[in-house]
Amino acid sequence: MLETSLADEVLARCDELATFSEEAGRITRTFLCEPMRRLHARLGGWMEAAGLRVRIDAAANLIGLYEGSRDGARVLAIGSHLDTVPDAGKYDGVLGVLLGVAAVQALVRDGRRLPFAIEVIGFSEEEGIRFRAPYLGSRAVAGRLDAALMQRADADGITMADAFRAFGRDPARIDEAAYPAGRLLGYLEVHIEQGPVLEAQGAAVGVVESIAGQSRLWVEFRGQAGHAGTLPMEARHDALAAAAEFVLEVERRARAGAGLRATVGTLTVAPGAVNVVPGVARLSLDVRHARDAVRDAAVADLLTQARAIAARRGVAFAIDQQEHHPAVPADRHLADLLATSIAAAGHDPIRLVSGAGHDAAVMADVAPMAMLFLRSPGGVSHHPDERVLPGDVQAALEVIVGFLHRLAMAVHDFDLAGDA
Ligand code: GLV
Ligand code: MN
Ligand code: MN
């Protein structure tokens, strides 16, 4: 039984890292922002004190290496992200990174080296807020970052390339963040569930079976601006009224499909004045489902609906940007090893689907991937009231350490078999 002090320290560190924010009184930490640089210094210091060799890679990911028992050993990456949504909670992303550091602290305390190295990765970007593209840190590590994204600008007109330069990273060297083929033994991500499943089952932790696919679109209704007092109602081409009709259609369609989630999370109106009929309405659409065919069909239906609403109201409809990420299964062997470790720690090894997206979905492209979830009280996340229970953090740490020992035995046996 691990003592509680490591888990307590993880929670205290979550509290402290919550103070690294772009906004006073709220936790907001987007890609390549100044508070992230200060966070790297603080977290990097904790990593070094834990016995990790720290570097910041070409994509501004913070990485700490704990060497294996022999040179050239492959790497188990344990990671999650350090960026946040606007007005975030304290645990989404950060908790998984800090639990990775704590697991290494436990190994160091026990004087253990494993037949593989561990790299604890704090990914620079996962949420997709600043540049409307998610998973940037893990995409770079996986060698999947499209160079064209460098020219994309944020809301202030700063390109991603310039943001990298301002952060002290050369955008031309982004390829150097990619891990060499074959170096990764696996990828483990620990994260709060962000949903109600584990709490409903009275479970502290659970094993992710798969990560739901997601589509993100940015669309625009373009009508005609006009005078609010003089333009007759029947002569209007109100872009916001069209968007409003669409938003309700999105909700209706998602409610009609089991397991479907669809959200309009942003809406901006131009010119945006009390006495002007809206000429342009831009909005985001986020659609998720565990089965790609269901998500694809929902997106297609919603776009058909959007075009029909636009045609009826005499406004134009266009897709500005879109990204589609398929559902991703966890590696069966690593997931089983996690389940065994959960059972060995005295818990029921519940399996569940992740409705949220995670860096693990990208890392699964280049390494066997597993995810451990911690119960989210009230299912609350992407909200400042997000919480975890201290006992669950301790349980997760025990499971991670047990998982590392089991993986070490499996790798050791495999190597012996290979030598025979
Ligand atoms: C990330 O948190 C996402 O699922 O949007
Ligand atoms: Mn998130
Ligand atoms: Mn997250």
Coordinates of C-alpha atoms and ligand atoms in Angstrom, one line a residue:
M1 CA 0.0 0.0 0.0
L2 CA 1.5 3.3 -1.1
E3 CA 1.6 6.0 1.5
T4 CA -0.8 8.8 0.9
S5 CA 1.9 11.5 0.8
L6 CA 2.7 11.1 -2.9
A7 CA -1.0 11.5 -3.8
D8 CA -1.3 14.5 -1.5
E9 CA 1.7 16.0 -3.2
V10 CA 0.1 15.5 -6.6
L11 CA -3.1 17.3 -5.5
A12 CA -1.1 20.2 -4.0
R13 CA 0.8 20.5 -7.3
C14 CA -2.5 20.6 -9.2
D15 CA -3.5 23.5 -7.0
E16 CA -0.2 25.3 -7.6
L17 CA -0.2 24.8 -11.4
A18 CA -3.8 26.2 -11.5
T19 CA -2.2 29.5 -10.7
F20 CA -0.3 29.6 -14.1
S21 CA -3.0 31.3 -16.1
E22 CA -3.6 33.8 -18.8
E23 CA -6.6 35.3 -17.0
A24 CA -6.8 36.5 -13.4
G25 CA -9.2 34.5 -11.4
R26 CA -9.7 31.8 -14.0
I27 CA -7.6 28.9 -15.3
T28 CA -6.9 29.5 -19.0
R29 CA -3.7 28.3 -20.5
T30 CA -3.6 28.0 -24.2
F31 CA -0.9 26.8 -26.6
L32 CA 2.5 28.6 -26.3
C33 CA 1.2 31.3 -23.9
E34 CA 3.6 33.0 -21.5
P35 CA 2.2 31.2 -18.3
M36 CA 3.1 27.9 -20.0
R37 CA 6.7 28.9 -20.0
R38 CA 6.6 29.6 -16.3
L39 CA 4.7 26.4 -15.7
H40 CA 7.5 24.5 -17.6
A41 CA 10.1 25.9 -15.2
R42 CA 8.1 24.9 -12.1
L43 CA 7.0 21.4 -13.3
G44 CA 10.5 20.8 -14.9
G45 CA 12.0 21.6 -11.5
W46 CA 9.8 18.9 -9.8
M47 CA 10.7 16.5 -12.6
E48 CA 14.4 17.0 -12.0
A49 CA 14.0 16.7 -8.3
A50 CA 12.2 13.4 -9.0
G51 CA 15.2 12.1 -10.9
L52 CA 14.0 12.8 -14.5
R53 CA 16.2 14.3 -17.1
V54 CA 14.2 17.2 -18.5
R55 CA 13.9 18.7 -22.0
I56 CA 11.5 20.9 -23.9
D57 CA 11.1 19.4 -27.4
A58 CA 10.6 21.2 -30.7
A59 CA 6.8 21.3 -30.2
A60 CA 7.1 22.8 -26.7
N61 CA 6.3 19.6 -25.0
L62 CA 7.9 19.2 -21.6
I63 CA 9.5 15.8 -21.3
G64 CA 11.2 14.1 -18.4
L65 CA 13.3 10.9 -18.9
Y66 CA 13.8 8.2 -16.3
E67 CA 16.4 5.8 -17.7
G68 CA 15.8 2.1 -17.9
S69 CA 18.0 -0.6 -16.4
R70 CA 20.1 -0.7 -19.5
D71 CA 21.2 1.6 -22.3
G72 CA 19.1 1.9 -25.4
A73 CA 16.0 0.5 -23.6
R74 CA 12.7 1.3 -25.3
V75 CA 10.5 4.0 -23.9
L76 CA 7.1 3.8 -22.1
A77 CA 5.7 7.3 -22.5
I78 CA 3.3 8.4 -19.7
G79 CA 1.6 11.6 -20.7
S80 CA -1.2 14.1 -20.9
H81 CA -1.6 17.8 -21.7
L82 CA -0.7 21.0 -19.9
D83 CA -3.0 23.4 -21.9
T84 CA -6.5 24.1 -20.8
V85 CA -9.9 25.2 -22.1
P86 CA -10.9 28.8 -21.1
D87 CA -12.1 28.9 -17.5
A88 CA -11.0 25.3 -16.9
G89 CA -10.8 23.1 -13.9
K90 CA -7.5 22.1 -12.2
Y91 CA -7.2 18.5 -13.2
D92 CA -8.0 18.0 -17.0
G93 CA -4.6 17.0 -18.4
V94 CA -2.3 18.2 -15.6
L95 CA -3.3 15.5 -13.2
G96 CA -2.1 12.8 -15.6
V97 CA 1.3 14.4 -16.0
L98 CA 1.7 14.8 -12.3
L99 CA 0.7 11.2 -11.6
G100 CA 3.4 10.2 -14.2
V101 CA 6.0 12.1 -12.2
A102 CA 4.7 10.6 -8.9
A103 CA 4.9 7.1 -10.3
V104 CA 8.6 7.8 -11.1
Q105 CA 9.0 9.2 -7.6
A106 CA 7.7 5.9 -6.3
L107 CA 10.1 3.9 -8.4
V108 CA 13.0 6.1 -7.2
R109 CA 11.9 5.7 -3.6
D110 CA 11.9 1.9 -4.1
G111 CA 15.3 2.0 -5.8
R112 CA 13.8 0.5 -9.0
R113 CA 14.9 0.7 -12.6
L114 CA 12.8 -1.0 -15.2
P115 CA 13.8 -2.9 -18.4
F116 CA 12.4 0.1 -20.2
A117 CA 12.8 3.9 -19.9
I118 CA 9.9 6.1 -18.9
E119 CA 9.3 9.5 -20.5
V120 CA 6.7 11.6 -18.7
I121 CA 5.3 14.0 -21.3
G122 CA 3.4 17.2 -20.6
F123 CA 1.9 17.9 -24.0
S124 CA 1.9 21.5 -25.1
E125 CA -1.5 21.4 -26.7
E126 CA -4.5 19.1 -26.7
E127 CA -7.7 21.2 -26.4
G128 CA -7.6 22.9 -29.9
I129 CA -8.5 26.3 -28.6
R130 CA -5.9 28.8 -29.8
F131 CA -5.5 27.6 -33.4
R132 CA -8.7 25.6 -33.8
A133 CA -6.7 22.4 -34.1
P134 CA -6.5 19.8 -31.3
Y135 CA -3.7 17.4 -30.3
L136 CA -0.8 19.6 -31.6
G137 CA 1.7 18.4 -29.0
S138 CA 1.0 14.7 -29.5
R139 CA 0.7 15.1 -33.3
A140 CA 4.2 16.5 -33.3
V141 CA 5.5 13.6 -31.2
A142 CA 3.8 11.1 -33.4
G143 CA 5.2 12.8 -36.5
R144 CA 1.7 13.7 -37.7
L145 CA 1.7 17.5 -37.5
D146 CA 0.8 19.0 -40.9
A147 CA 3.4 21.8 -41.7
A148 CA 0.6 23.9 -43.3
L149 CA -0.8 24.5 -39.8
M150 CA 2.2 26.7 -39.1
Q151 CA 0.5 29.4 -41.2
R152 CA -2.8 29.3 -39.3
A153 CA -3.4 32.4 -37.3
D154 CA -5.0 32.7 -33.8
A155 CA -7.8 35.2 -33.0
D156 CA -5.2 38.0 -32.7
G157 CA -3.7 37.3 -36.1
I158 CA -0.5 35.6 -34.7
T159 CA 0.5 32.7 -36.9
M160 CA 1.5 29.4 -35.2
A161 CA 5.0 29.8 -36.6
D162 CA 5.3 33.2 -34.9
A163 CA 3.9 31.8 -31.7
F164 CA 6.6 29.1 -31.8
R165 CA 9.3 31.7 -32.3
A166 CA 8.0 33.8 -29.4
F167 CA 8.1 30.7 -27.2
G168 CA 11.8 30.1 -28.2
R169 CA 11.1 27.3 -30.6
D170 CA 12.0 27.2 -34.3
P171 CA 9.0 26.2 -36.3
A172 CA 11.2 24.9 -39.1
R173 CA 12.5 22.2 -36.7
I174 CA 9.1 20.9 -35.6
D175 CA 9.9 17.5 -37.2
E176 CA 12.6 16.9 -34.5
A177 CA 9.8 16.4 -32.0
A178 CA 8.8 13.1 -33.6
Y179 CA 10.0 9.9 -31.8
P180 CA 12.2 7.6 -33.9
A181 CA 10.2 4.6 -35.2
G182 CA 10.3 1.7 -32.8
R183 CA 11.5 3.7 -29.8
L184 CA 8.2 3.6 -28.0
L185 CA 7.2 0.5 -26.2
G186 CA 3.8 2.0 -25.3
Y187 CA 1.9 5.0 -24.3
L188 CA -0.1 5.3 -21.0
E189 CA -2.4 8.3 -20.3
V190 CA -4.1 8.8 -16.9
H191 CA -7.0 11.3 -16.9
I192 CA -10.1 12.2 -15.1
E193 CA -13.1 10.5 -16.7
Q194 CA -14.9 13.9 -17.2
G195 CA -18.2 12.0 -17.3
P196 CA -20.6 10.1 -15.0
V197 CA -19.9 6.4 -15.6
L198 CA -17.4 5.6 -12.8
E199 CA -19.2 7.6 -10.2
A200 CA -22.5 5.8 -11.1
Q201 CA -20.8 2.4 -10.6
G202 CA -19.1 3.5 -7.3
A203 CA -15.7 2.9 -8.9
A204 CA -12.5 4.9 -8.2
V205 CA -10.8 4.1 -11.5
G206 CA -11.5 2.4 -14.8
V207 CA -9.9 1.2 -18.0
V208 CA -10.6 2.9 -21.3
E209 CA -11.6 0.5 -24.0
S210 CA -11.7 3.1 -26.8
I211 CA -11.8 6.8 -27.4
A212 CA -14.8 8.2 -29.2
G213 CA -14.2 9.8 -32.6
Q214 CA -14.8 13.5 -33.0
S215 CA -15.6 16.0 -35.8
R216 CA -14.9 19.6 -35.3
L217 CA -16.3 22.1 -37.9
W218 CA -16.3 25.9 -38.1
V219 CA -19.1 27.1 -40.3
E220 CA -20.5 30.4 -41.4
F221 CA -24.0 31.7 -42.3
R222 CA -23.7 34.8 -44.4
G223 CA -26.8 37.0 -45.0
Q224 CA -27.2 40.7 -45.3
A225 CA -26.7 43.3 -42.6
G226 CA -29.3 46.1 -42.5
H227 CA -31.1 48.7 -40.4
A228 CA -32.9 47.2 -37.4
G229 CA -35.6 49.8 -37.5
T230 CA -36.3 50.1 -41.2
L231 CA -35.7 46.8 -42.8
P232 CA -39.1 45.0 -43.1
M233 CA -39.1 41.5 -41.5
E234 CA -40.0 39.8 -44.7
A235 CA -37.1 41.4 -46.5
R236 CA -34.4 40.2 -44.1
H237 CA -31.6 37.7 -44.6
D238 CA -30.6 37.4 -41.0
A239 CA -27.5 35.3 -40.5
L240 CA -28.0 34.9 -36.8
A241 CA -31.6 33.7 -37.1
A242 CA -30.4 31.1 -39.5
A243 CA -27.6 30.1 -37.1
A244 CA -30.1 29.9 -34.2
E245 CA -32.4 27.6 -36.2
F246 CA -29.3 25.4 -36.9
V247 CA -28.2 25.3 -33.2
L248 CA -31.6 23.9 -32.2
E249 CA -31.4 21.4 -35.1
V250 CA -28.0 20.2 -33.8
E251 CA -29.5 19.6 -30.4
R252 CA -32.5 17.8 -31.8
R253 CA -30.4 15.6 -34.0
A254 CA -28.0 14.6 -31.2
R255 CA -30.9 13.9 -28.8
A256 CA -32.4 11.5 -31.4
G257 CA -29.2 9.4 -31.7
A258 CA -28.2 7.1 -28.9
G259 CA -24.7 7.9 -27.7
L260 CA -24.4 10.9 -30.0
R261 CA -23.1 14.2 -28.7
A262 CA -23.3 17.4 -30.7
T263 CA -22.4 20.9 -29.4
V264 CA -22.3 24.4 -30.8
G265 CA -19.7 25.9 -28.4
T266 CA -18.9 29.2 -30.1
L267 CA -21.0 31.7 -31.9
T268 CA -19.9 35.1 -33.1
V269 CA -22.1 37.7 -34.9
A270 CA -21.0 40.5 -37.2
P271 CA -21.3 43.4 -37.4
G272 CA -22.6 42.8 -33.8
A273 CA -24.6 45.9 -32.9
V274 CA -28.0 46.4 -31.2
N275 CA -29.5 48.2 -34.1
V276 CA -28.0 46.1 -37.0
V277 CA -29.6 43.0 -38.5
P278 CA -26.8 40.4 -38.3
G279 CA -25.0 39.9 -41.6
V280 CA -22.7 37.1 -40.6
A281 CA -22.9 34.3 -37.9
R282 CA -19.9 32.0 -37.4
L283 CA -20.1 29.0 -35.2
S284 CA -18.3 25.9 -34.2
L285 CA -19.8 22.4 -34.3
D286 CA -18.4 19.4 -32.3
V287 CA -19.9 16.0 -33.0
R288 CA -18.8 12.8 -31.2
H289 CA -19.8 9.1 -31.1
A290 CA -18.0 5.9 -30.3
R291 CA -18.9 4.6 -33.8
D292 CA -17.4 6.5 -36.7
A293 CA -20.3 5.6 -39.1
V294 CA -22.8 7.1 -36.7
R295 CA -20.8 10.3 -36.3
D296 CA -20.2 10.6 -40.1
A297 CA -23.9 10.2 -40.7
A298 CA -24.8 12.8 -38.1
V299 CA -22.3 15.4 -39.6
A300 CA -23.7 14.8 -43.1
D301 CA -27.3 15.2 -41.9
L302 CA -26.5 18.4 -40.0
L303 CA -24.7 19.9 -43.0
T304 CA -27.7 19.0 -45.2
Q305 CA -29.9 20.7 -42.6
A306 CA -27.7 23.8 -42.5
R307 CA -27.8 24.2 -46.2
A308 CA -31.6 23.8 -46.2
I309 CA -32.0 26.4 -43.5
A310 CA -29.7 28.8 -45.4
A311 CA -31.6 28.3 -48.7
R312 CA -35.0 28.9 -47.0
R313 CA -33.8 32.1 -45.5
G314 CA -31.8 33.3 -48.5
V315 CA -28.4 33.3 -46.8
A316 CA -25.2 31.6 -47.8
F317 CA -23.7 28.7 -45.9
A318 CA -20.1 27.7 -46.0
I319 CA -17.7 25.4 -44.1
D320 CA -14.6 27.3 -43.0
Q321 CA -12.5 24.6 -41.4
Q322 CA -13.1 21.0 -40.5
E323 CA -11.3 18.1 -38.7
H324 CA -12.4 14.6 -38.3
H325 CA -10.7 12.1 -35.9
P326 CA -11.8 8.5 -35.9
A327 CA -12.6 6.4 -32.8
V328 CA -9.5 4.7 -31.5
P329 CA -9.4 1.4 -29.5
A330 CA -6.9 0.9 -26.7
D331 CA -4.3 -1.8 -27.0
R332 CA -5.9 -5.0 -25.7
H333 CA -2.7 -6.3 -23.9
L334 CA -2.0 -3.0 -22.2
A335 CA -5.6 -2.6 -21.2
D336 CA -5.7 -6.1 -19.7
L337 CA -2.5 -5.3 -17.8
L338 CA -4.2 -2.2 -16.4
A339 CA -7.3 -4.2 -15.5
T340 CA -5.2 -6.8 -13.7
S341 CA -3.4 -4.0 -11.8
I342 CA -6.8 -2.4 -10.8
A343 CA -8.0 -5.8 -9.5
A344 CA -4.7 -6.3 -7.7
A345 CA -5.2 -2.9 -6.0
G346 CA -8.6 -4.2 -4.7
H347 CA -10.9 -2.4 -7.2
D348 CA -13.4 -3.6 -9.7
P349 CA -11.8 -3.2 -13.2
I350 CA -14.6 -1.4 -14.9
R351 CA -14.2 -0.8 -18.7
L352 CA -15.6 2.3 -20.4
V353 CA -15.5 4.3 -23.5
S354 CA -14.0 7.8 -23.4
G355 CA -16.4 10.4 -24.8
A356 CA -13.6 13.0 -24.5
G357 CA -10.7 13.3 -26.8
H358 CA -7.2 12.6 -25.6
D359 CA -3.6 12.7 -26.8
A360 CA -3.8 8.9 -26.4
A361 CA -6.0 8.9 -29.6
V362 CA -3.0 10.3 -31.6
M363 CA -0.3 8.3 -29.8
A364 CA -2.2 5.1 -30.6
D365 CA -1.0 5.7 -34.2
V366 CA 2.6 5.1 -33.2
A367 CA 2.5 3.0 -30.0
P368 CA 0.3 0.5 -28.2
M369 CA -1.9 2.8 -26.1
A370 CA -3.7 2.4 -22.8
M371 CA -5.7 4.8 -20.6
L372 CA -6.6 4.8 -16.9
F373 CA -9.6 7.0 -15.8
L374 CA -10.2 8.4 -12.4
R375 CA -13.8 9.0 -11.2
S376 CA -15.0 12.6 -11.9
P377 CA -17.4 13.7 -9.0
G378 CA -20.6 14.9 -10.5
G379 CA -19.2 14.1 -14.0
V380 CA -18.1 17.8 -14.0
S381 CA -15.3 18.8 -16.4
H382 CA -14.3 21.7 -18.7
H383 CA -15.6 23.8 -15.8
P384 CA -13.9 25.3 -12.7
D385 CA -15.8 23.0 -10.4
E386 CA -14.0 19.9 -11.8
R387 CA -12.8 17.7 -8.9
V388 CA -11.1 14.5 -8.0
L389 CA -11.2 12.5 -4.7
P390 CA -7.9 12.2 -2.9
G391 CA -8.5 8.5 -2.3
D392 CA -9.0 8.0 -6.1
V393 CA -5.7 9.7 -6.8
Q394 CA -4.0 7.4 -4.4
A395 CA -5.8 4.4 -6.0
A396 CA -4.7 5.6 -9.5
L397 CA -1.1 5.9 -8.3
E398 CA -1.1 2.4 -6.9
V399 CA -2.6 1.1 -10.2
I400 CA 0.1 2.9 -12.3
V401 CA 2.9 1.5 -10.2
G402 CA 1.4 -2.0 -10.3
F403 CA 1.0 -1.6 -14.1
L404 CA 4.7 -0.6 -14.4
H405 CA 5.8 -3.7 -12.4
R406 CA 3.7 -6.0 -14.5
L407 CA 4.8 -4.4 -17.7
A408 CA 8.4 -4.8 -16.5
M409 CA 7.8 -8.5 -15.9
A410 CA 6.2 -9.0 -19.3
V411 CA 9.1 -7.2 -21.0
H412 CA 11.7 -9.2 -19.0
D413 CA 10.0 -12.5 -19.9
F414 CA 9.8 -11.4 -23.5
D415 CA 13.5 -10.6 -23.6
L416 CA 14.4 -13.9 -22.0
A417 CA 12.3 -15.7 -24.5
G418 CA 14.0 -13.7 -27.2
D419 CA 17.4 -14.7 -25.9
A420 CA 16.6 -18.4 -25.7
Ligands
GLV1 C1 -10.8 17.5 -25.0 O1 -10.9 17.7 -23.8 C2 -12.0 17.2 -25.8 O2 -12.5 16.1 -25.7 O3 -12.5 18.2 -26.4
MN2 MN -10.1 19.0 -21.9
MN3 MN -7.9 16.5 -21.2

